[in-house]
């Protein structure tokens, strides 16, 4: 197989797998800040217990996230050397800043948060939890700076055969950066809320740790309602508007705009096809899209037919990923509102159907995150830096297809194992519940 | 002093920070393979549990800083050392998860599996880092486009492998010294007793590597005797190497640890002044193909921006990291939060 495809496959696999974990970490970290605040200020032992238990889940998730995250930092150089040479002047800085401003904070204080509960005052311990949340959020900030620059590059000039920085501020706050940051962080908070809610639902179904689970469920549902509504509006809406304005080709692939049409419809359902790009079996509402993006139902959008063939993003994958993400987003709002209503009526605690739905919904926000990420990255193709550098010109010239294949198989197997172990240990943690494990062996 | 030189120094500082801090984590992991019983294993893991992850961030930051300040070095070396870096990543992945996974299932074979993963995951990185450094000191084959033209096997030349062994011994000793501060009774006695053996091995190999370097590296020693930094660093290093066993013998373990840390810092410094102004010398006779701190760097604006980031962030990092280390100072006591 061709080295470009293999290099892309490897990147998709390593970043896709890694990206299951940071949303849980970021989301849980903020939920833990809330829980620890209540536990500390109101001296409520139940909340301290919730903090300890979800702290362990955070630690497990963090370990796999860190382990798979190191790969990210290295593989721009290993697999994408030409890209690294082209963008190093700009792209390296956010990665370094992520280390300096985010990773040190997150990992330093995570050690204190997990292992230092008895060694420091309650206030310092609470602070360490806050720093973990802040650190993980800053890490998302810097990585989105780097990725958004690929989407909407700014603050540079082409010189000496590469992109050279002219304004750090412009490069950081490029057109897509802030809205993508909010969109992604909110997705992470939704992911955390569904993990907490799912765990609580699991215990409630088994009639275990009732008080613990009710308290955790309430926190998760309140956070879940707010965050899932915000994800639709303003974050999702504004992000779509930004894409339509700054990356019209991607927007065309997202919304399935493939030939000249009247009145910019919003597609509710369709079967997408590539080569040539088209939709079949379309159900649509005319005019809505133009109204939502430009406030004008007759607004004209760029369509894929108008884009030269070699510059077209693939329709099928972009369209399918985006629409399924949106469907999931609607589901999150629905189930969270329903749970909120049932809690208010005091009817959630023995509602088996809804509780079961919560247990099985735990991975769904993570899948939505993956779909969103695919939309963002595949929709940018064939560019690695939008309209500046093609993905096919960005790979390492010294690395052979065979070497890449070797590493794909190696990491594929390792990730399969890590993924299975994570799920296995997560389930173990659930089965055991929040009671502390007795210390085995001699204590030194 | 220009920005390129400042960034060459800052990258060296990040590497020193990484080597000292994650170095003892590796040492603890290597010694884990030889631990006598479950209690010793848990003490070892919990001696680094709260801090290893922060220590590894020095590597990530050094990688990011290299990417930002010297992108050509980052691109050429990382793609050139492809297989070696993949192996390094696998090792670091296993080291990270094995600590977290090991205590989670009540089973002898489960724990043994993760013991091995932790041990090997801690042994491989120092060896690979040593091999990489050996190759960089020796020079690597680069073409006019600054692309690596060698193979993975060509990286495993005898000189580089010997530097790998040196690195392994050094970090094992460093880890043993760290553990003297964290352990008690029999466990501590055994750590104290293996340090002299490791020390003799380290000094012997280091001596051989130095002699070997004179033949292998074309210019590492060029002008070094007229460099004032050499005349500060070299005597300090000799002194700290000598004082390691002295302090261990007199029971001043904190000072012994300080000495081995300074030794590591001095070794990296000596390598840096030997390479300067090259970053990665070319193995071909054509030294013009070498990656230097000038032809491989980012623009001045980026170097300047990055300097602000470093000046703003690193004092803070050093501040809270020291604070966290102080909290976990002293012997390891296992409790319900421990691994």
XYZ file of C-alpha atoms in Angstrom:
783
model
C 0.000 0.000 0.000
C 0.952 3.562 -0.536
C 2.897 5.288 2.252
C 0.557 8.287 2.402
C -2.494 6.125 3.061
C -0.580 4.102 5.639
C 0.726 7.199 7.379
C -2.811 8.624 7.495
C -4.190 5.345 8.795
C -1.574 5.286 11.507
C -2.327 8.853 12.526
C -6.066 8.210 12.533
C -5.569 5.111 14.670
C -3.160 6.581 17.212
C -5.004 9.862 17.633
C -8.431 8.228 17.509
C -7.546 5.788 20.245
C -5.870 8.461 22.339
C -8.900 10.724 21.950
C -11.142 8.299 23.821
C -9.379 9.200 27.061
C -8.782 12.971 27.314
C -12.513 13.847 27.110
C -13.173 11.592 30.108
C -10.229 13.069 31.982
C -11.181 16.687 31.302
C -14.879 16.119 31.973
C -14.398 14.076 35.132
C -11.788 16.517 36.415
C -14.319 19.378 36.351
C -17.061 17.198 37.842
C -14.623 16.258 40.592
C -13.959 19.930 41.270
C -17.701 20.354 41.907
C -17.922 17.212 44.009
C -14.809 18.016 46.061
C -16.050 21.548 46.636
C -19.286 20.257 48.152
C -17.401 17.601 50.103
C -14.959 20.096 51.533
C -17.165 23.154 52.178
C -20.224 21.263 53.462
C -18.120 18.570 55.140
C -20.265 15.993 53.376
C -18.676 12.533 53.563
C -20.744 11.185 50.664
C -19.193 13.693 48.309
C -15.707 12.911 49.606
C -16.438 9.288 48.790
C -17.628 10.222 45.301
C -14.436 12.214 44.866
C -12.270 9.278 45.914
C -14.066 6.772 43.708
C -14.165 8.860 40.545
C -10.616 9.958 41.314
C -9.599 6.319 40.807
C -11.434 6.189 37.497
C -9.738 9.437 36.550
C -6.347 7.896 37.414
C -7.006 4.796 35.317
C -8.171 6.893 32.372
C -5.322 9.333 32.777
C -2.731 6.534 32.726
C -3.952 5.216 29.380
C -4.353 8.759 28.057
C -0.797 9.717 29.008
C 0.642 6.474 27.674
C -1.006 6.914 24.289
C -0.477 10.677 24.282
C 3.317 10.494 24.139
C 2.947 8.973 20.692
C 1.240 12.159 19.500
C 4.155 14.381 20.423
C 6.623 12.212 18.514
C 4.773 11.160 15.422
C 4.758 14.511 13.687
C 8.506 14.080 13.471
C 8.557 10.361 12.750
C 5.753 10.118 10.184
C 5.217 13.679 9.020
C 8.735 15.064 8.709
C 7.981 17.225 5.649
C 4.989 18.661 7.471
C 7.166 19.300 10.528
C 9.714 21.159 8.433
C 7.001 23.221 6.758
C 5.091 24.220 9.895
C 7.730 23.856 12.653
C 8.080 27.603 12.961
C 4.449 27.838 14.075
C 3.151 24.415 15.038
C 5.908 23.531 17.516
C 5.228 26.495 19.804
C 1.748 25.402 20.926
C 3.048 21.883 21.573
C 5.860 23.260 23.710
C 3.415 25.618 25.422
C 1.171 22.649 26.118
C 4.038 21.023 28.001
C 4.999 24.173 29.893
C 1.539 25.511 30.753
C -0.629 22.397 30.810
C 1.056 19.001 31.182
C 3.303 19.983 34.068
C 0.354 21.451 35.932
C -1.952 18.539 35.228
C 0.421 15.700 36.006
C 2.190 17.373 38.922
C -1.045 18.105 40.732
C -2.672 14.819 39.748
C 0.014 13.038 41.774
C -0.823 15.274 44.717
C -4.571 14.870 44.194
C -4.416 11.064 44.056
C -1.707 10.283 46.572
C -1.650 13.320 48.820
C -5.149 13.400 50.354
C -3.764 12.627 53.810
C -0.573 14.621 53.413
C -1.952 18.109 52.848
C -4.790 20.256 54.178
C -8.249 19.900 52.655
C -7.894 23.261 50.951
C -4.600 22.344 49.284
C -6.060 19.022 48.201
C -9.066 20.779 46.697
C -6.693 23.165 44.944
C -4.763 20.249 43.470
C -7.995 18.914 41.947
C -8.732 22.332 40.483
C -5.237 22.461 38.958
C -5.752 19.040 37.357
C -8.942 20.315 35.711
C -7.304 23.565 34.690
C -4.198 21.795 33.373
C -6.168 19.317 31.280
C -8.295 22.155 29.882
C -5.220 24.209 29.000
C -3.814 21.166 27.287
C -6.943 21.027 25.132
C -6.554 24.744 24.483
C -3.028 24.440 23.100
C -3.673 21.334 21.076
C -6.700 23.044 19.537
C -4.555 26.072 18.783
C -2.272 23.779 16.811
C -5.083 21.943 15.043
C -7.142 25.072 14.354
C -4.127 26.624 12.728
C -4.191 23.707 10.281
C -7.860 24.482 9.595
C -7.653 28.252 9.328
C -3.969 29.236 9.173
C -3.112 32.821 10.197
C -0.279 34.974 11.499
C 2.399 33.755 9.102
C 4.097 34.389 5.796
C 5.518 31.899 3.290
C 9.280 32.377 3.290
C 12.294 30.079 2.832
C 9.991 27.291 1.686
C 8.061 27.188 4.939
C 5.437 29.005 6.953
C 7.201 31.578 9.146
C 5.559 33.233 12.099
C 4.654 36.909 11.810
C 2.218 37.228 14.700
C 1.940 34.691 17.494
C -1.316 36.249 18.650
C -2.899 35.916 15.196
C -1.620 32.347 14.836
C -3.057 31.364 18.238
C -6.376 33.152 17.891
C -6.966 32.109 14.300
C -10.527 32.214 13.018
C -11.630 28.756 14.116
C -9.695 28.467 17.397
C -11.946 29.807 20.153
C -15.188 28.261 18.985
C -13.508 24.888 18.444
C -12.032 25.110 21.942
C -15.433 25.716 23.548
C -17.078 23.083 21.379
C -14.469 20.483 22.338
C -14.257 21.306 26.037
C -18.031 21.172 26.328
C -17.988 17.793 24.569
C -15.482 16.631 27.181
C -17.722 17.818 30.013
C -20.666 15.945 28.472
C -18.434 12.847 28.295
C -17.541 13.186 31.973
C -21.181 13.711 32.953
C -22.258 10.556 31.116
C -19.488 8.524 32.754
C -20.569 9.700 36.211
C -24.257 9.214 35.426
C -23.625 5.764 33.937
C -21.684 4.595 36.968
C -24.355 5.909 39.324
C -27.076 4.219 37.245
C -25.157 0.947 37.396
C -25.135 1.028 41.199
C -28.781 2.091 41.394
C -29.822 -0.824 39.181
C -27.999 -3.163 41.531
C -29.486 -1.408 44.578
C -26.017 -0.684 45.886
C -24.484 2.475 47.367
C -27.825 4.228 47.001
C -27.031 7.484 48.739
C -23.702 7.729 46.940
C -25.294 7.080 43.566
C -28.175 9.499 44.013
C -25.779 12.300 44.886
C -23.479 11.487 41.954
C -26.444 11.200 39.580
C -27.765 14.617 40.573
C -24.431 16.307 39.937
C -24.011 14.467 36.624
C -27.508 15.274 35.393
C -27.334 18.964 36.267
C -23.973 19.275 34.529
C -25.240 17.065 31.692
C -28.313 19.196 30.986
C -26.375 22.442 30.923
C -23.463 21.132 28.884
C -25.497 19.235 26.302
C -27.782 22.224 25.694
C -24.803 24.557 25.369
C -23.239 22.154 22.878
C -26.177 22.646 20.529
C -26.453 26.346 21.092
C -24.288 28.360 20.964
C -21.220 26.152 20.483
C -22.352 23.712 17.775
C -24.281 26.336 15.895
C -21.500 28.902 15.972
C -18.905 26.323 14.984
C -20.952 25.293 11.944
C -21.304 28.961 10.985
C -17.552 29.427 11.276
C -16.889 26.398 9.066
C -19.361 27.659 6.455
C -17.594 31.009 6.380
C -13.960 29.932 6.556
C -13.875 26.432 5.037
C -16.753 26.294 2.535
C -15.516 23.027 0.948
C -15.706 21.275 4.309
C -19.137 22.761 4.948
C -20.325 21.492 1.572
C -19.206 17.979 2.483
C -20.741 18.223 5.968
C -24.135 19.339 4.694
C -24.066 17.330 1.471
C -24.103 20.314 -0.895
C -22.872 18.682 -4.060
C -24.498 20.559 -6.914
C -26.061 23.920 -7.553
C -29.298 24.032 -5.620
C -32.009 26.469 -4.886
C -32.541 27.847 -1.443
C -29.822 26.044 0.545
C -31.818 23.237 2.176
C -30.981 21.518 5.437
C -30.710 17.791 4.882
C -32.399 15.722 7.586
C -31.751 12.351 6.054
C -29.900 11.044 3.012
C -27.657 8.272 1.795
C -24.376 9.833 0.705
C -22.114 8.544 -2.082
C -18.657 9.475 -3.299
C -17.397 9.454 -6.931
C -19.245 11.456 -7.973
C -20.389 13.083 -4.713
C -24.160 12.904 -4.382
C -26.995 12.181 -1.928
C -29.854 9.758 -2.517
C -33.178 9.403 -0.742
C -32.983 12.960 0.569
C -35.383 14.396 3.133
C -34.748 18.119 3.489
C -36.151 21.450 4.586
C -35.543 24.185 2.015
C -33.947 27.474 2.966
C -33.085 26.631 6.568
C -29.341 26.358 6.105
C -28.987 29.748 4.461
C -31.103 31.266 7.193
C -29.100 29.685 9.979
C -25.679 30.603 8.621
C -26.228 33.934 6.891
C -29.714 34.929 8.084
C -30.854 34.619 4.467
C -32.861 31.634 3.179
C -31.662 32.351 -0.357
C -27.981 32.456 0.546
C -25.647 30.737 -1.894
C -23.251 28.075 -0.655
C -20.212 26.669 -2.350
C -21.003 23.172 -3.606
C -18.653 20.282 -4.187
C -19.364 20.389 -7.905
C -17.746 23.822 -8.038
C -14.592 22.619 -6.298
C -11.852 21.163 -8.542
C -11.783 17.403 -8.178
C -8.314 17.299 -6.624
C -9.369 19.774 -3.919
C -12.592 18.056 -2.840
C -12.990 16.576 0.615
C -14.677 13.162 0.644
C -18.448 13.526 0.990
C -19.450 10.186 2.467
C -17.275 10.052 5.577
C -17.625 13.747 6.391
C -21.405 13.725 5.941
C -22.012 10.506 7.869
C -19.710 11.464 10.771
C -21.228 14.884 11.138
C -24.852 13.790 11.030
C -24.404 10.952 13.461
C -22.625 13.307 15.831
C -25.613 15.642 15.687
C -28.062 12.789 16.278
C -26.073 11.749 19.338
C -26.016 15.349 20.536
C -29.827 15.478 20.373
C -30.033 12.218 22.264
C -27.789 13.627 25.034
C -30.088 16.596 25.475
C -33.137 14.342 25.487
C -31.998 11.799 28.035
C -30.482 14.408 30.342
C -33.673 16.494 30.341
C -35.733 13.372 30.950
C -33.498 12.379 33.846
C -33.732 15.891 35.251
C -37.505 15.703 35.136
C -37.558 12.246 36.748
C -35.206 13.354 39.522
C -37.495 16.285 40.245
C -40.462 13.904 40.488
C -38.293 11.507 42.531
C -39.022 8.780 39.976
C -35.594 8.140 38.475
C -34.185 5.902 41.201
C -36.170 2.795 40.295
C -36.800 3.535 36.628
C -34.962 0.549 35.202
C -35.319 1.561 31.575
C -33.776 5.011 31.956
C -31.081 3.744 34.318
C -30.131 1.023 31.855
C -30.056 3.581 29.061
C -27.592 5.590 31.159
C -25.321 2.595 31.683
C -25.201 1.878 27.953
C -24.844 5.549 27.094
C -21.462 5.861 28.797
C -19.440 5.429 25.574
C -21.775 7.483 23.368
C -20.312 10.957 24.015
C -16.894 9.475 23.293
C -18.191 8.191 19.989
C -19.677 11.618 19.289
C -16.235 13.115 19.996
C -14.660 10.715 17.521
C -17.270 11.543 14.887
C -16.724 15.254 15.404
C -13.015 14.787 15.083
C -13.403 12.779 11.883
C -15.657 15.498 10.471
C -13.056 18.131 11.281
C -10.084 16.213 9.927
C -11.546 14.417 6.923
C -13.462 17.533 5.936
C -10.147 19.405 5.727
C -8.706 16.953 3.190
C -6.902 16.934 0.816
C -5.052 19.562 2.830
C -2.982 19.024 5.949
C -2.762 22.800 6.291
C -5.812 24.277 4.614
C -4.910 25.542 1.129
C -1.212 25.615 2.081
C 0.138 22.076 2.147
C -1.340 18.854 0.827
C -1.421 15.812 3.062
C 0.316 13.810 0.341
C 3.291 16.214 0.407
C 3.660 16.088 4.180
C 4.900 12.600 5.035
C 8.446 11.589 5.938
C 10.470 10.836 2.829
C 12.923 8.603 4.707
C 10.325 6.274 6.203
C 9.231 3.352 4.033
C 5.706 2.010 3.690
C 6.963 -1.234 5.264
C 8.190 0.576 8.360
C 4.872 2.353 8.736
C 2.991 -0.905 8.286
C 5.171 -2.470 10.977
C 4.312 0.290 13.421
C 0.610 0.208 12.542
C 0.465 -3.490 13.375
C 2.551 -3.001 16.522
C 0.453 -0.134 17.851
C -2.768 -1.710 16.623
C -2.130 -4.764 18.768
C -1.011 -2.753 21.772
C -4.028 -0.458 21.568
C -6.393 -3.382 21.207
C -4.915 -4.799 24.385
C -4.961 -1.452 26.228
C -8.543 -0.804 25.188
C -9.688 -4.216 26.402
C -7.760 -3.868 29.654
C -9.220 -0.435 30.252
C -12.770 -1.718 29.855
C -11.989 -4.782 31.961
C -10.485 -2.719 34.800
C -13.263 -0.141 34.579
C -15.834 -2.926 35.024
C -13.815 -4.354 37.880
C -13.868 -0.971 39.565
C -17.661 -0.851 39.124
C -18.160 -4.321 40.524
C -16.081 -3.486 43.525
C -17.821 -0.185 44.176
C -16.701 2.809 46.191
C -15.670 1.026 49.400
C -11.921 1.305 50.007
C -9.822 -1.732 49.156
C -8.099 -3.231 52.178
C -4.361 -2.852 52.103
C -2.836 -6.204 51.398
C 0.631 -7.436 52.269
C 2.803 -6.063 55.009
C 2.647 -2.358 55.473
C 6.071 -0.814 55.663
C 24.613 35.550 22.872
C 21.980 35.101 20.170
C 18.592 33.389 20.364
C 19.849 30.241 18.648
C 22.468 29.762 21.350
C 19.940 30.485 24.091
C 17.630 27.819 22.671
C 20.460 25.334 22.324
C 21.104 25.876 26.038
C 17.398 25.663 26.945
C 16.978 22.372 25.077
C 20.018 21.076 26.966
C 18.437 22.240 30.232
C 15.192 20.397 29.397
C 17.155 17.257 28.579
C 19.072 17.578 31.849
C 15.820 18.022 33.772
C 14.361 14.996 32.063
C 17.452 12.841 32.579
C 17.738 13.624 36.272
C 14.037 13.256 37.055
C 12.779 10.477 34.841
C 16.243 8.944 35.197
C 15.544 7.845 38.746
C 12.121 6.553 37.693
C 13.863 4.345 35.146
C 16.350 3.218 37.780
C 13.547 2.259 40.138
C 11.853 0.365 37.303
C 15.036 -1.511 36.410
C 15.614 -2.447 40.052
C 11.989 -3.603 40.222
C 13.086 -6.642 38.193
C 15.344 -7.634 41.094
C 13.013 -6.841 43.996
C 12.866 -9.536 46.676
C 9.182 -9.533 47.606
C 5.788 -7.944 47.037
C 6.346 -5.313 49.690
C 9.602 -4.144 48.105
C 7.931 -3.956 44.712
C 5.090 -1.844 46.029
C 7.443 0.446 47.922
C 9.451 0.924 44.724
C 6.418 1.750 42.605
C 4.907 4.018 45.217
C 8.236 5.796 45.638
C 7.762 7.205 42.134
C 3.958 6.984 41.743
C 3.111 10.601 42.616
C 5.912 12.115 40.539
C 6.899 9.956 37.549
C 4.263 11.435 35.289
C 5.372 14.996 35.928
C 8.927 13.834 35.281
C 7.962 12.450 31.895
C 6.534 15.846 30.954
C 10.139 17.075 30.727
C 10.501 14.739 27.748
C 7.294 15.979 26.146
C 8.331 19.573 26.683
C 11.829 18.923 25.327
C 10.199 17.298 22.270
C 7.826 20.238 21.802
C 10.627 22.756 22.299
C 12.819 20.920 19.797
C 9.946 20.952 17.303
C 9.393 24.668 17.868
C 13.005 25.864 18.025
C 14.810 23.409 15.744
C 12.139 21.828 13.526
C 14.673 20.421 11.050
C 16.427 18.502 13.826
C 13.077 17.256 15.105
C 11.991 16.152 11.625
C 15.285 14.589 10.493
C 16.205 12.799 13.695
C 12.721 11.527 14.545
C 11.985 10.231 11.053
C 15.548 8.901 10.738
C 15.362 7.034 14.043
C 11.890 5.734 13.152
C 12.030 2.151 14.440
C 14.042 3.152 17.508
C 11.451 5.776 18.423
C 8.579 3.338 17.915
C 10.293 0.953 20.342
C 10.820 3.809 22.799
C 7.129 4.716 22.627
C 6.067 1.127 23.196
C 8.348 0.937 26.239
C 7.018 4.203 27.665
C 3.424 3.062 27.100
C 4.022 -0.166 29.006
C 5.846 1.574 31.811
C 3.002 4.048 32.261
C 0.137 1.590 32.339
C 1.855 -1.193 34.259
C 2.069 0.877 37.430
C -1.638 1.671 37.216
C -2.747 -1.827 36.175
C -0.535 -3.983 38.389
C -2.368 -3.723 41.687
C -5.863 -3.790 40.204
C -6.420 -7.527 40.009
C -5.875 -9.997 42.818
C -3.782 -12.532 40.930
C -0.170 -13.628 41.129
C 0.297 -14.069 37.362
C -1.383 -10.738 36.603
C 1.037 -8.944 38.889
C 4.032 -10.837 37.524
C 3.088 -9.877 33.967
C 2.978 -6.184 34.842
C 6.176 -6.482 36.885
C 7.954 -7.628 33.742
C 6.257 -4.940 31.624
C 7.257 -2.287 34.156
C 10.831 -3.570 34.339
C 11.380 -3.828 30.600
C 9.464 -0.619 29.953
C 11.937 1.088 32.290
C 15.055 -0.662 30.945
C 14.577 -0.037 27.249
C 14.242 3.788 27.263
C 17.598 4.549 28.946
C 19.313 2.140 26.550
C 17.605 3.682 23.515
C 18.338 7.227 24.705
C 21.984 6.212 25.178
C 22.152 4.677 21.710
C 20.592 7.804 20.208
C 23.072 10.055 22.006
C 25.957 7.812 20.953
C 24.913 8.133 17.339
C 24.529 11.880 17.553
C 27.991 12.275 19.111
C 29.403 10.064 16.389
C 27.429 11.781 13.640
C 24.652 10.294 11.528
C 24.544 9.911 7.746
C 22.678 12.908 6.324
C 22.225 13.948 2.707
C 22.193 17.470 1.318
C 18.489 17.742 2.145
C 19.307 16.913 5.809
C 17.498 13.596 5.524
C 18.820 10.548 7.344
C 20.257 7.968 4.926
C 21.197 5.157 7.357
C 19.152 2.230 8.656
C 17.970 1.082 12.065
C 20.742 -1.525 12.185
C 23.372 1.069 11.349
C 22.315 2.868 14.532
C 23.297 -0.195 16.531
C 27.022 0.321 16.023
C 29.340 -0.777 18.860
C 30.082 2.745 20.034
C 26.438 3.745 20.304
C 25.525 0.477 22.005
C 28.257 1.059 24.565
C 26.833 4.515 25.286
C 23.476 2.757 25.713
C 24.998 0.466 28.328
C 26.598 3.449 30.058
C 23.225 5.159 30.241
C 21.593 2.009 31.618
C 24.184 1.641 34.390
C 24.114 5.336 35.245
C 20.325 5.444 35.654
C 20.245 2.191 37.607
C 22.712 3.718 40.058
C 20.740 6.974 40.131
C 17.556 5.025 40.898
C 19.258 2.992 43.634
C 20.430 6.202 45.292
C 16.901 7.617 45.069
C 15.546 4.481 46.711
C 17.946 4.815 49.656
C 15.926 7.893 50.582
C 12.595 6.136 50.200
C 13.132 2.703 51.732
C 13.819 1.255 55.156
C 15.649 -1.622 56.832
C 16.630 -4.600 54.681
C 15.414 -3.050 51.440
C 17.471 0.051 52.097
C 20.543 -1.972 53.064
C 20.413 -3.822 49.779
C 20.188 -0.596 47.821
C 23.174 0.765 49.740
C 25.140 -2.406 49.041
C 24.643 -2.442 45.275
C 25.620 1.186 44.759
C 29.431 0.577 44.919
C 29.190 -2.177 42.291
C 27.112 0.022 39.997
C 29.483 2.907 40.642
C 32.550 0.892 39.613
C 30.751 -0.330 36.489
C 29.720 3.238 35.642
C 33.192 4.711 36.120
C 34.827 1.928 34.084
C 32.391 2.176 31.175
C 32.488 5.953 31.216
C 36.273 5.849 30.994
C 36.157 3.428 28.074
C 33.462 5.468 26.306
C 35.537 8.630 26.674
C 38.603 6.980 25.128
C 36.438 5.426 22.428
C 34.910 8.847 21.680
C 38.321 10.267 20.786
C 38.492 7.794 17.910
C 34.816 7.837 16.955
C 33.924 11.489 17.037
C 35.698 13.761 14.633
C 35.377 17.001 16.460
C 33.823 16.415 19.870
C 37.082 17.386 21.523
C 38.079 20.151 19.085
C 38.917 23.244 21.066
C 37.355 21.840 24.192
C 40.472 22.529 26.281
C 40.214 26.222 25.549
C 36.535 26.352 26.514
C 36.023 27.890 29.982
C 32.746 25.996 30.484
C 34.682 22.770 30.132
C 37.037 23.830 32.903
C 34.120 24.456 35.231
C 32.019 21.436 34.298
C 34.707 18.785 34.092
C 36.223 19.197 37.580
C 32.749 19.472 39.099
C 31.751 16.223 37.434
C 34.856 14.393 38.622
C 34.227 15.649 42.151
C 30.572 14.646 42.195
C 31.360 11.205 40.785
C 33.917 10.664 43.551
C 31.559 11.914 46.252
C 28.704 9.571 45.319
C 30.127 6.502 47.139
C 31.548 8.722 49.895
C 28.146 10.160 50.767
C 26.434 6.797 50.424
C 28.933 5.292 52.843
C 28.426 8.062 55.402
C 24.644 7.741 55.096
C 24.098 11.175 53.554
C 21.768 9.916 50.850
C 20.267 13.256 49.904
C 23.725 14.555 49.134
C 24.626 11.406 47.215
C 21.494 11.925 45.124
C 22.472 15.534 44.534
C 25.908 14.332 43.376
C 24.523 11.815 40.920
C 22.098 14.457 39.620
C 24.955 16.915 39.089
C 26.966 14.170 37.395
C 24.127 13.645 34.907
C 23.817 17.388 34.314
C 27.570 17.688 33.779
C 27.649 14.789 31.320
C 24.909 16.377 29.198
C 26.683 19.751 29.417
C 29.982 18.260 28.258
C 28.236 16.638 25.315
C 26.520 19.917 24.451
C 29.738 21.954 24.440
C 31.421 19.241 22.403
C 28.686 19.364 19.763
C 28.247 23.134 19.674
C 27.526 24.787 17.246
C 26.413 21.575 15.599
C 23.221 19.959 16.734
C 23.468 16.763 14.756
C 26.771 16.323 12.960
C 26.836 14.595 9.611
C 28.764 11.359 9.483
C 29.922 12.058 5.933
C 33.111 13.998 5.445
C 30.947 16.840 4.288
C 30.349 18.629 7.585
C 28.335 21.239 5.726
C 25.486 18.741 5.715
C 25.397 18.760 9.500
C 22.413 20.217 11.278
C 23.652 23.231 13.190
C 21.899 25.548 15.600
C 21.645 28.017 12.711
C 20.639 26.015 9.650
C 18.104 23.882 11.523
C 16.375 26.547 13.580
C 13.063 28.358 13.446
C 12.803 32.021 12.582
C 14.029 34.627 15.068
C 10.460 35.651 15.822
C 9.510 32.132 16.849
C 12.631 31.728 18.970
C 11.828 35.012 20.676
C 8.180 34.101 21.289
C 9.225 30.735 22.648
C 11.668 32.417 24.991
C 8.820 34.415 26.517
C 6.812 31.221 26.930
C 9.753 29.559 28.672
C 10.495 32.561 30.911
C 6.837 32.859 31.861
C 6.141 29.188 32.392
C 9.239 27.422 33.641
C 9.752 29.355 36.925
C 6.159 28.482 37.785
C 6.705 24.836 36.869
C 9.864 24.619 38.961
C 8.052 26.342 41.830
C 5.084 24.012 42.134
C 7.096 20.925 41.227
C 9.435 21.607 44.165
C 6.402 22.162 46.381
C 4.951 18.788 45.366
C 8.283 17.002 45.852
C 8.540 18.449 49.339
C 5.125 17.017 50.245
C 6.170 13.520 49.205
C 9.591 13.769 50.840
C 10.685 10.915 53.097
C 9.998 7.215 53.366
C 7.187 5.569 51.453
C 4.225 4.620 53.609
C 1.603 2.449 51.920
C -2.057 3.329 52.482
C -5.422 2.860 50.774
C -4.493 5.318 48.006
C -1.244 3.507 47.134
C -0.735 1.321 44.093
